[in-house]
Tab-separated table of C-alpha atoms in Angstrom:
chain	number	residue	atom	x	y	z
C	1	MET	CA	3.352	3.392	40.479
C	2	PRO	CA	6.650	2.587	38.640
C	3	SER	CA	9.755	4.589	39.179
C	4	PRO	CA	10.224	7.695	36.967
C	5	LEU	CA	13.050	8.160	34.444
C	6	PRO	CA	16.098	9.817	35.851
C	7	ALA	CA	16.242	13.569	35.676
C	8	GLU	CA	18.831	13.754	33.121
C	9	ALA	CA	16.825	11.495	30.650
C	10	LEU	CA	14.011	14.096	30.808
C	11	VAL	CA	16.088	17.183	29.897
C	12	ASP	CA	14.996	18.612	26.611
C	13	ALA	CA	14.517	21.959	24.966
C	14	PRO	CA	12.714	22.984	21.616
C	15	ASP	CA	14.909	23.410	18.571
C	16	ALA	CA	13.985	26.707	17.036
C	17	ALA	CA	14.892	25.645	13.390
C	18	LYS	CA	12.979	22.438	13.756
C	19	VAL	CA	9.911	24.060	15.251
C	20	ALA	CA	9.739	26.484	12.384
C	21	PHE	CA	10.166	23.786	9.796
C	22	LEU	CA	7.331	21.716	11.480
C	23	LYS	CA	4.997	24.733	11.637
C	24	ALA	CA	5.633	25.257	7.942
C	25	HIS	CA	4.802	21.832	6.961
C	26	VAL	CA	1.436	20.970	8.611
C	27	VAL	CA	-0.389	18.316	6.651
C	28	ALA	CA	-3.301	17.635	9.063
C	29	SER	CA	-4.828	19.546	11.822
C	30	GLY	CA	-7.931	19.992	13.908
C	31	PRO	CA	-9.613	19.700	17.154
C	32	VAL	CA	-8.665	16.622	19.289
C	33	THR	CA	-12.383	15.623	19.168
C	34	GLY	CA	-12.608	15.555	15.372
C	35	GLY	CA	-13.155	17.664	12.362
C	36	LEU	CA	-9.719	17.679	10.928
C	37	SER	CA	-8.480	19.089	7.588
C	38	PHE	CA	-5.785	17.454	5.435
C	39	ASP	CA	-3.229	18.922	3.199
C	40	PHE	CA	-0.902	16.211	2.209
C	41	PRO	CA	1.551	16.550	-0.832
C	42	ALA	CA	0.326	14.905	-3.960
C	43	SER	CA	3.203	12.318	-3.675
C	44	PHE	CA	1.554	10.949	-0.294
C	45	TYR	CA	-1.384	9.493	-2.365
C	46	ASP	CA	0.949	7.396	-4.557
C	47	ASN	CA	1.633	5.014	-1.620
C	48	LYS	CA	0.219	1.603	-1.417
C	49	LEU	CA	0.540	0.843	2.320
C	50	PHE	CA	-0.413	3.668	4.794
C	51	LEU	CA	0.432	2.842	8.335
C	52	LEU	CA	-0.501	4.965	11.342
C	53	GLY	CA	1.336	4.145	14.530
C	54	GLU	CA	0.058	4.833	18.072
C	55	SER	CA	0.408	3.991	21.720
C	56	HIS	CA	-2.949	2.225	22.557
C	57	GLY	CA	-5.431	3.553	25.043
C	58	VAL	CA	-6.148	7.180	24.209
C	59	ALA	CA	-9.082	8.498	22.322
C	60	ALA	CA	-7.445	10.879	19.884
C	61	PRO	CA	-5.673	8.374	17.709
C	62	GLN	CA	-9.134	6.611	17.043
C	63	VAL	CA	-10.507	10.015	15.894
C	64	LEU	CA	-7.621	10.484	13.589
C	65	ASP	CA	-7.814	6.921	12.282
C	66	LEU	CA	-11.414	7.300	11.214
C	67	GLU	CA	-11.016	10.637	9.612
C	68	LEU	CA	-7.760	9.731	7.764
C	69	LEU	CA	-9.409	6.564	6.530
C	70	THR	CA	-12.433	8.558	5.374
C	71	HIS	CA	-10.009	10.919	3.592
C	72	LEU	CA	-8.137	8.306	1.896
C	73	ASN	CA	-11.436	6.496	0.778
C	74	ALA	CA	-12.645	9.694	-0.688
C	75	ARG	CA	-9.330	10.741	-2.333
C	76	ILE	CA	-7.956	7.466	-3.863
C	77	GLY	CA	-10.853	4.990	-3.346
C	78	LEU	CA	-9.038	3.085	-0.542
C	79	ARG	CA	-11.277	0.344	1.006
C	80	ASP	CA	-8.797	-2.257	2.422
C	81	TYR	CA	-8.298	-1.791	6.282
C	82	VAL	CA	-5.107	-3.963	7.065
C	83	ALA	CA	-5.867	-4.385	10.685
C	84	GLU	CA	-3.942	-5.334	13.999
C	85	VAL	CA	-6.490	-8.001	14.421
C	86	ASP	CA	-6.362	-11.866	13.607
C	87	PRO	CA	-8.288	-12.968	10.463
C	88	ILE	CA	-11.337	-14.240	12.163
C	89	GLN	CA	-11.634	-11.123	14.200
C	90	GLY	CA	-11.363	-9.172	11.039
C	91	ALA	CA	-14.175	-11.377	9.321
C	92	ARG	CA	-16.497	-10.766	12.344
C	93	LEU	CA	-15.892	-6.957	12.079
C	94	ASN	CA	-16.899	-7.248	8.465
C	95	GLN	CA	-19.929	-9.126	9.387
C	96	TYR	CA	-20.897	-6.214	11.656
C	97	LEU	CA	-20.137	-3.671	8.948
C	98	GLU	CA	-22.570	-5.501	6.794
C	99	THR	CA	-25.273	-6.351	9.210
C	100	GLY	CA	-25.040	-3.904	11.939
C	101	ASP	CA	-25.598	-6.822	14.417
C	102	GLU	CA	-24.402	-5.369	17.785
C	103	ALA	CA	-23.948	-8.878	19.172
C	104	VAL	CA	-21.340	-9.594	16.667
C	105	LEU	CA	-19.366	-6.558	17.547
C	106	ASP	CA	-19.717	-7.249	21.257
C	107	ARG	CA	-18.391	-10.741	20.687
C	108	VAL	CA	-15.232	-9.351	19.032
C	109	PHE	CA	-14.624	-6.686	21.838
C	110	ASP	CA	-15.474	-9.137	24.685
C	111	TYR	CA	-12.252	-10.924	24.085
C	112	TRP	CA	-10.163	-7.675	24.504
C	113	THR	CA	-12.287	-6.595	27.427
C	114	LYS	CA	-12.001	-9.834	29.414
C	115	SER	CA	-8.288	-10.257	28.604
C	116	GLY	CA	-7.429	-6.694	29.759
C	117	ALA	CA	-6.328	-5.518	26.404
C	118	GLN	CA	-6.319	-1.752	25.675
C	119	TRP	CA	-8.152	-2.502	22.401
C	120	GLY	CA	-11.142	-3.257	24.636
C	121	ASN	CA	-12.278	0.333	24.840
C	122	THR	CA	-15.308	2.389	23.792
C	123	ALA	CA	-13.275	4.781	21.492
C	124	PHE	CA	-12.237	1.916	19.272
C	125	GLU	CA	-15.734	0.399	19.213
C	126	ALA	CA	-17.242	3.862	18.298
C	127	LYS	CA	-14.718	4.000	15.459
C	128	VAL	CA	-15.925	0.706	13.982
C	129	ARG	CA	-19.438	2.019	14.239
C	130	GLY	CA	-18.169	5.038	12.400
C	131	VAL	CA	-16.770	2.929	9.519
C	132	ARG	CA	-20.249	1.294	9.334
C	133	ALA	CA	-21.991	4.476	9.062
C	134	LEU	CA	-19.504	5.763	6.486
C	135	ASN	CA	-20.086	2.541	4.475
C	136	GLN	CA	-23.854	3.350	4.406
C	137	THR	CA	-23.022	6.340	2.383
C	138	LEU	CA	-20.900	4.719	-0.151
C	139	PRO	CA	-21.468	2.541	-3.118
C	140	ALA	CA	-20.732	-1.256	-2.667
C	141	GLU	CA	-17.472	-0.973	-4.555
C	142	ARG	CA	-16.084	1.754	-2.154
C	143	ARG	CA	-17.146	0.299	1.037
C	144	ILE	CA	-14.245	-0.416	3.525
C	145	HIS	CA	-13.666	-3.870	4.916
C	146	PHE	CA	-11.144	-5.216	7.511
C	147	VAL	CA	-8.228	-7.473	6.349
C	148	GLY	CA	-7.029	-9.223	9.730
C	149	VAL	CA	-3.315	-10.065	9.246
C	150	ASP	CA	-2.215	-10.310	12.966
C	151	ALA	CA	-1.380	-13.406	14.786
C	152	MET	CA	-4.227	-15.459	16.411
C	153	GLN	CA	-5.824	-13.858	19.318
C	154	ASP	CA	-9.279	-15.302	20.021
C	155	TRP	CA	-9.065	-19.117	19.726
C	156	PRO	CA	-12.687	-19.700	20.699
C	157	LEU	CA	-13.719	-17.338	18.145
C	158	LEU	CA	-11.713	-19.404	15.486
C	159	ALA	CA	-13.370	-22.633	16.702
C	160	ALA	CA	-16.962	-21.043	16.412
C	161	TRP	CA	-16.031	-19.908	12.874
C	162	VAL	CA	-14.823	-23.395	11.685
C	163	THR	CA	-18.051	-24.871	13.068
C	164	GLU	CA	-20.185	-22.372	11.222
C	165	GLN	CA	-18.294	-23.386	8.041
C	166	GLY	CA	-19.314	-26.940	8.523
C	167	GLY	CA	-15.816	-28.045	9.822
C	168	GLN	CA	-14.776	-30.341	12.509
C	169	ILE	CA	-13.132	-29.141	15.703
C	170	ASP	CA	-11.510	-30.788	18.677
C	171	GLU	CA	-12.112	-28.596	21.576
C	172	ALA	CA	-10.338	-31.047	24.034
C	173	ALA	CA	-7.124	-30.838	21.947
C	174	LEU	CA	-7.299	-27.153	21.915
C	175	ALA	CA	-7.811	-27.086	25.586
C	176	THR	CA	-4.859	-29.258	26.322
C	177	ALA	CA	-2.411	-27.280	24.045
C	178	THR	CA	-0.139	-25.136	26.403
C	179	THR	CA	1.477	-22.830	23.693
C	180	ASN	CA	0.252	-20.907	20.639
C	181	ALA	CA	2.361	-23.083	18.487
C	182	ALA	CA	0.551	-26.130	19.882
C	183	ARG	CA	-2.794	-24.440	19.437
C	184	ALA	CA	-1.987	-23.424	15.897
C	185	THR	CA	-0.993	-27.033	15.141
C	186	VAL	CA	-4.412	-28.143	16.448
C	187	ALA	CA	-6.267	-25.494	14.309
C	188	LEU	CA	-4.352	-26.241	11.163
C	189	GLY	CA	-6.036	-29.682	11.225
C	190	TRP	CA	-9.596	-28.015	11.526
C	191	LEU	CA	-8.896	-26.044	8.428
C	192	GLN	CA	-8.719	-29.195	6.313
C	193	THR	CA	-12.334	-29.697	6.885
C	194	VAL	CA	-13.521	-26.223	5.807
C	195	PRO	CA	-14.182	-24.889	2.298
C	196	LYS	CA	-11.172	-23.082	0.598
C	197	SER	CA	-11.538	-19.340	0.375
C	198	PRO	CA	-9.403	-16.194	0.539
C	199	LEU	CA	-10.025	-15.958	4.330
C	200	SER	CA	-9.163	-19.588	4.944
C	201	ASP	CA	-5.997	-19.206	2.967
C	202	ARG	CA	-4.985	-16.152	4.899
C	203	LEU	CA	-5.819	-17.859	8.183
C	204	ARG	CA	-3.870	-21.086	7.071
C	205	GLY	CA	-0.811	-18.763	6.635
C	206	VAL	CA	-1.147	-17.233	10.091
C	207	LEU	CA	-1.509	-20.673	11.737
C	208	ASP	CA	1.304	-22.065	9.869
C	209	GLY	CA	3.645	-19.389	10.925
C	210	THR	CA	2.503	-19.613	14.368
C	211	SER	CA	2.901	-23.364	14.609
C	212	LYS	CA	6.503	-22.792	13.436
C	213	ALA	CA	7.126	-20.127	16.139
C	214	ILE	CA	8.512	-17.596	13.550
C	215	GLY	CA	7.550	-14.665	15.688
C	216	ARG	CA	4.565	-12.225	15.538
C	217	GLU	CA	6.150	-9.627	13.266
C	218	ALA	CA	7.016	-12.404	10.768
C	219	VAL	CA	3.524	-13.716	10.817
C	220	ILE	CA	2.065	-10.225	10.288
C	221	PHE	CA	4.525	-9.635	7.207
C	222	ASP	CA	3.941	-13.228	5.724
C	223	THR	CA	0.239	-12.791	5.968
C	224	TYR	CA	0.149	-9.382	4.388
C	225	ALA	CA	2.698	-10.467	1.682
C	226	LYS	CA	0.418	-13.369	0.625
C	227	ALA	CA	-2.587	-11.103	0.590
C	228	VAL	CA	-0.702	-8.909	-1.863
C	229	THR	CA	0.755	-11.648	-4.060
C	230	SER	CA	-2.468	-13.865	-4.072
C	231	GLY	CA	-4.404	-10.920	-5.408
C	232	GLU	CA	-6.621	-10.638	-2.426
C	233	LEU	CA	-5.120	-7.186	-1.800
C	234	GLY	CA	-2.911	-7.069	-4.994
C	235	GLU	CA	-1.566	-3.593	-5.516
C	236	ARG	CA	-4.579	-1.740	-4.095
C	237	PRO	CA	-3.736	0.794	-1.462
C	238	ALA	CA	-4.315	-0.375	2.026
C	239	TYR	CA	-4.350	1.421	5.358
C	240	GLY	CA	-4.192	0.577	9.057
C	241	LEU	CA	-3.799	1.816	12.718
C	242	TRP	CA	-1.016	-0.137	14.435
C	243	GLY	CA	0.924	0.011	17.700
C	244	LEU	CA	3.882	2.456	17.067
C	245	PHE	CA	6.581	-0.189	16.880
C	246	HIS	CA	4.909	-2.058	13.939
C	247	VAL	CA	5.103	1.006	11.527
C	248	ILE	CA	8.792	1.940	12.128
C	249	GLN	CA	10.647	1.319	8.887
C	250	GLY	CA	13.963	0.130	10.315
C	251	GLY	CA	15.258	-2.242	12.977
C	252	VAL	CA	14.241	-1.649	16.632
C	253	ASN	CA	15.665	-3.484	19.587
C	254	ASN	CA	17.427	-5.935	17.149
C	255	ALA	CA	14.111	-6.859	15.669
C	256	GLN	CA	12.405	-5.940	12.323
C	257	PRO	CA	8.885	-4.473	12.669
C	258	PHE	CA	6.216	-5.207	9.994
C	259	ALA	CA	6.913	-1.975	8.134
C	260	ALA	CA	10.543	-2.543	8.002
C	261	ARG	CA	9.980	-6.017	6.567
C	262	VAL	CA	7.753	-4.626	3.840
C	263	VAL	CA	10.184	-2.025	2.787
C	264	ASN	CA	13.067	-4.490	2.689
C	265	SER	CA	10.976	-7.002	0.678
C	266	ASP	CA	10.570	-7.753	-3.036
C	267	LEU	CA	6.835	-6.964	-2.730
C	268	PRO	CA	5.367	-4.636	-5.396
C	269	THR	CA	4.408	-2.398	-2.541
C	270	ALA	CA	7.879	-2.266	-0.930
C	271	HIS	CA	8.792	1.250	-2.127
C	272	LYS	CA	5.310	2.696	-1.531
C	273	VAL	CA	4.951	2.463	2.212
C	274	VAL	CA	4.404	5.514	4.388
C	275	SER	CA	4.464	5.555	8.073
C	276	LEU	CA	2.874	8.241	10.243
C	277	ALA	CA	3.398	8.333	14.105
C	278	ILE	CA	1.035	10.031	16.425
C	279	LEU	CA	2.330	10.890	20.102
C	280	SER	CA	0.691	12.396	23.209
C	281	LEU	CA	1.137	15.402	25.274
C	282	ASP	CA	-1.006	16.514	28.130
C	283	SER	CA	-3.276	13.508	27.640
C	284	ALA	CA	-4.720	10.573	29.544
C	285	VAL	CA	-4.206	6.979	28.775
C	286	GLN	CA	-5.862	3.665	29.707
C	287	ILE	CA	-3.474	1.400	31.379
C	288	PRO	CA	-4.627	-2.101	32.280
C	289	ALA	CA	-2.718	-3.058	35.497
C	290	PRO	CA	-2.641	-6.484	37.067
C	291	THR	CA	-3.644	-6.385	40.795
C	292	PRO	CA	-4.417	-9.095	43.287
C	293	ALA	CA	-8.161	-8.504	42.514
C	294	GLY	CA	-7.489	-8.863	38.766
C	295	VAL	CA	-6.870	-6.462	35.892
C	296	GLN	CA	-7.870	-3.005	36.821
C	297	ARG	CA	-8.241	-0.313	33.990
C	298	MET	CA	-6.691	2.871	35.236
C	299	ARG	CA	-6.929	6.405	33.798
C	300	LEU	CA	-3.395	7.970	33.967
C	301	ASP	CA	-2.131	11.313	32.861
C	302	SER	CA	1.485	10.788	33.588
C	303	PHE	CA	2.504	8.568	30.491
C	304	ASN	CA	2.930	11.314	27.826
C	305	ILE	CA	5.992	11.538	25.692
C	306	ASP	CA	7.770	14.182	27.991
C	307	GLY	CA	7.825	12.165	31.053
C	308	PRO	CA	8.037	11.182	33.814
C	309	PHE	CA	7.779	7.596	32.706
C	310	VAL	CA	8.199	7.981	28.930
C	311	LYS	CA	10.498	10.501	27.024
C	312	VAL	CA	10.563	10.829	23.315
C	313	LYS	CA	13.540	12.786	21.928
C	314	GLY	CA	12.268	15.915	20.365
C	315	SER	CA	9.105	16.204	22.561
C	316	ALA	CA	9.914	19.769	23.538
C	317	THR	CA	10.084	20.641	19.801
C	318	LEU	CA	6.670	18.904	19.231
C	319	ARG	CA	5.189	20.828	22.104
C	320	GLU	CA	6.366	24.184	20.681
C	321	ALA	CA	5.051	23.414	17.231
C	322	SER	CA	1.633	22.338	18.404
C	323	THR	CA	-1.318	23.800	20.136
C	324	PRO	CA	-3.512	22.576	22.960
C	325	ASN	CA	-6.672	20.517	22.427
C	326	ALA	CA	-5.511	19.722	18.905
C	327	ILE	CA	-4.134	16.939	16.710
C	328	VAL	CA	-1.506	18.096	14.185
C	329	LEU	CA	0.542	16.068	11.788
C	330	PHE	CA	3.886	17.300	10.107
C	331	ASP	CA	5.791	16.283	6.965
C	332	LEU	CA	9.163	15.251	8.260
C	333	ASP	CA	10.616	14.689	4.813
C	334	ALA	CA	9.753	17.843	3.007
C	335	GLN	CA	12.420	19.685	1.104
C	336	GLY	CA	14.905	21.444	3.426
C	337	THR	CA	14.171	19.287	6.373
C	338	PRO	CA	16.447	19.896	9.217
C	339	PHE	CA	15.718	16.301	10.535
C	340	THR	CA	18.894	14.835	8.941
C	341	SER	CA	20.341	12.919	11.823
C	342	GLY	CA	18.910	10.134	13.983
C	343	GLY	CA	17.203	10.257	17.178
C	344	ASP	CA	14.342	12.750	16.801
C	345	PHE	CA	10.914	10.860	17.459
C	346	THR	CA	12.534	7.476	17.240
C	347	ASP	CA	14.676	7.509	20.502
C	348	ILE	CA	12.150	6.428	23.043
C	349	ARG	CA	13.013	5.772	26.750
C	350	THR	CA	10.644	4.404	29.286
C	351	SER	CA	10.588	3.014	32.750
C	352	VAL	CA	7.344	1.088	32.154
C	353	GLY	CA	8.338	-1.209	29.369
C	354	GLN	CA	10.717	-1.702	26.591
C	355	SER	CA	12.474	1.305	25.459
C	356	PHE	CA	13.099	1.814	21.578
C	357	VAL	CA	16.631	1.391	20.493
C	358	ILE	CA	17.024	2.053	16.822
C	359	ASP	CA	19.410	-0.230	15.043
C	360	GLN	CA	20.737	2.531	12.819
C	361	PRO	CA	20.505	5.753	14.878
C	362	ASP	CA	22.382	7.952	12.230
C	363	ARG	CA	19.661	7.425	9.710
C	364	PRO	CA	17.427	10.524	9.198
C	365	ALA	CA	14.122	10.339	11.104
C	366	ALA	CA	12.131	10.492	7.980
C	367	SER	CA	13.827	7.149	6.884
C	368	PHE	CA	11.811	5.559	9.683
C	369	ILE	CA	8.625	7.591	9.847
C	370	GLN	CA	7.688	10.062	7.106
C	371	TYR	CA	5.077	12.038	9.013
C	372	ILE	CA	5.025	12.885	12.726
C	373	GLY	CA	1.876	13.980	14.660
C	374	VAL	CA	1.146	14.967	18.230
C	375	PHE	CA	-2.186	15.286	19.957
C	376	ARG	CA	-2.687	17.442	23.142
C	377	ASN	CA	-5.343	17.236	25.805
C	378	SER	CA	-6.967	14.017	24.758
C	379	ASP	CA	-8.919	12.090	27.166
C	380	TRP	CA	-8.399	8.321	27.595
C	381	ALA	CA	-10.133	5.494	25.680
C	382	PRO	CA	-12.454	4.419	28.366
C	383	PRO	CA	-12.848	0.723	28.934
C	384	ARG	CA	-15.956	-1.206	27.808
C	385	PRO	CA	-18.038	-2.527	30.784
C	386	GLU	CA	-17.375	-6.227	31.362
């Protein structure tokens, strides 16, 4: 086990005024296993990009993700799921949504399972099945589909897709490429041999950015931006579940997350982005840990936001405002908010990875994330069998 944070870093106490404000501004609540109710203000639904941020490896965020997606589909007709997957993974997930072919779903998840990624879990897989079940109840024009905008993850899956499109691939060149930039350069050549489509255009953008080593957040933003400006997404509302870093609307660790890049852009959606963060208390998480025998998936209950290895400023306030065995979301930016200075929920210290250092710590919390949520007593997201 890693070393815990020093005792002084874990000192915290609930702020009574902030607890009262949060309790008075609940916008979503319900059991940690599902069955949530939503009560967002009307202005919430005017947004064009809804981003839910989590720490991967716990079951509850997948529950909230499916139920919030279902709610937005019913309320505003949202059907574009802008996903933390690459374009081909997104296309395969869509193939599963359309056909129900479990072999297709298995192939997408096999990559994450074999690579030890936390995405390779049964809760995420069950959520995708839940999206298909939802789609079966909807007319064709309302059905949800995935729009993969992340950097390439599964290169063999890309090669298989190019072949299916009748394109030419060079497996030897890909095998000898030692960096993602080099792999992307090889794959860009493959794309010259496949028919042009919105998917191939989006894929070309991902590969071009990767070949130039512009960085993952830039690739994600550029791909999303092209989907908006090309009309593939246009100004339709879109939604997605992402790692917490990606949804913060400001600089973190001298870097610009995806959400920050959108709000600082000239896109028509720039001023219509809403970020929701969901944090854990009293819960278990799946941690892929490297060992001499290979990656081992561990169920650990000591990686919550109140220590000993992770500490989020304001965790004691969130505990006081919430209840056991539940998911609850609060509106940080409602009238009369006491969250007027920086630090709450964005100051994150950890001894097991990179801490979050906000570039402008004096900004109000709601300028980084507009809604804060907590789940308590969630089980882990169990790994899929290899």
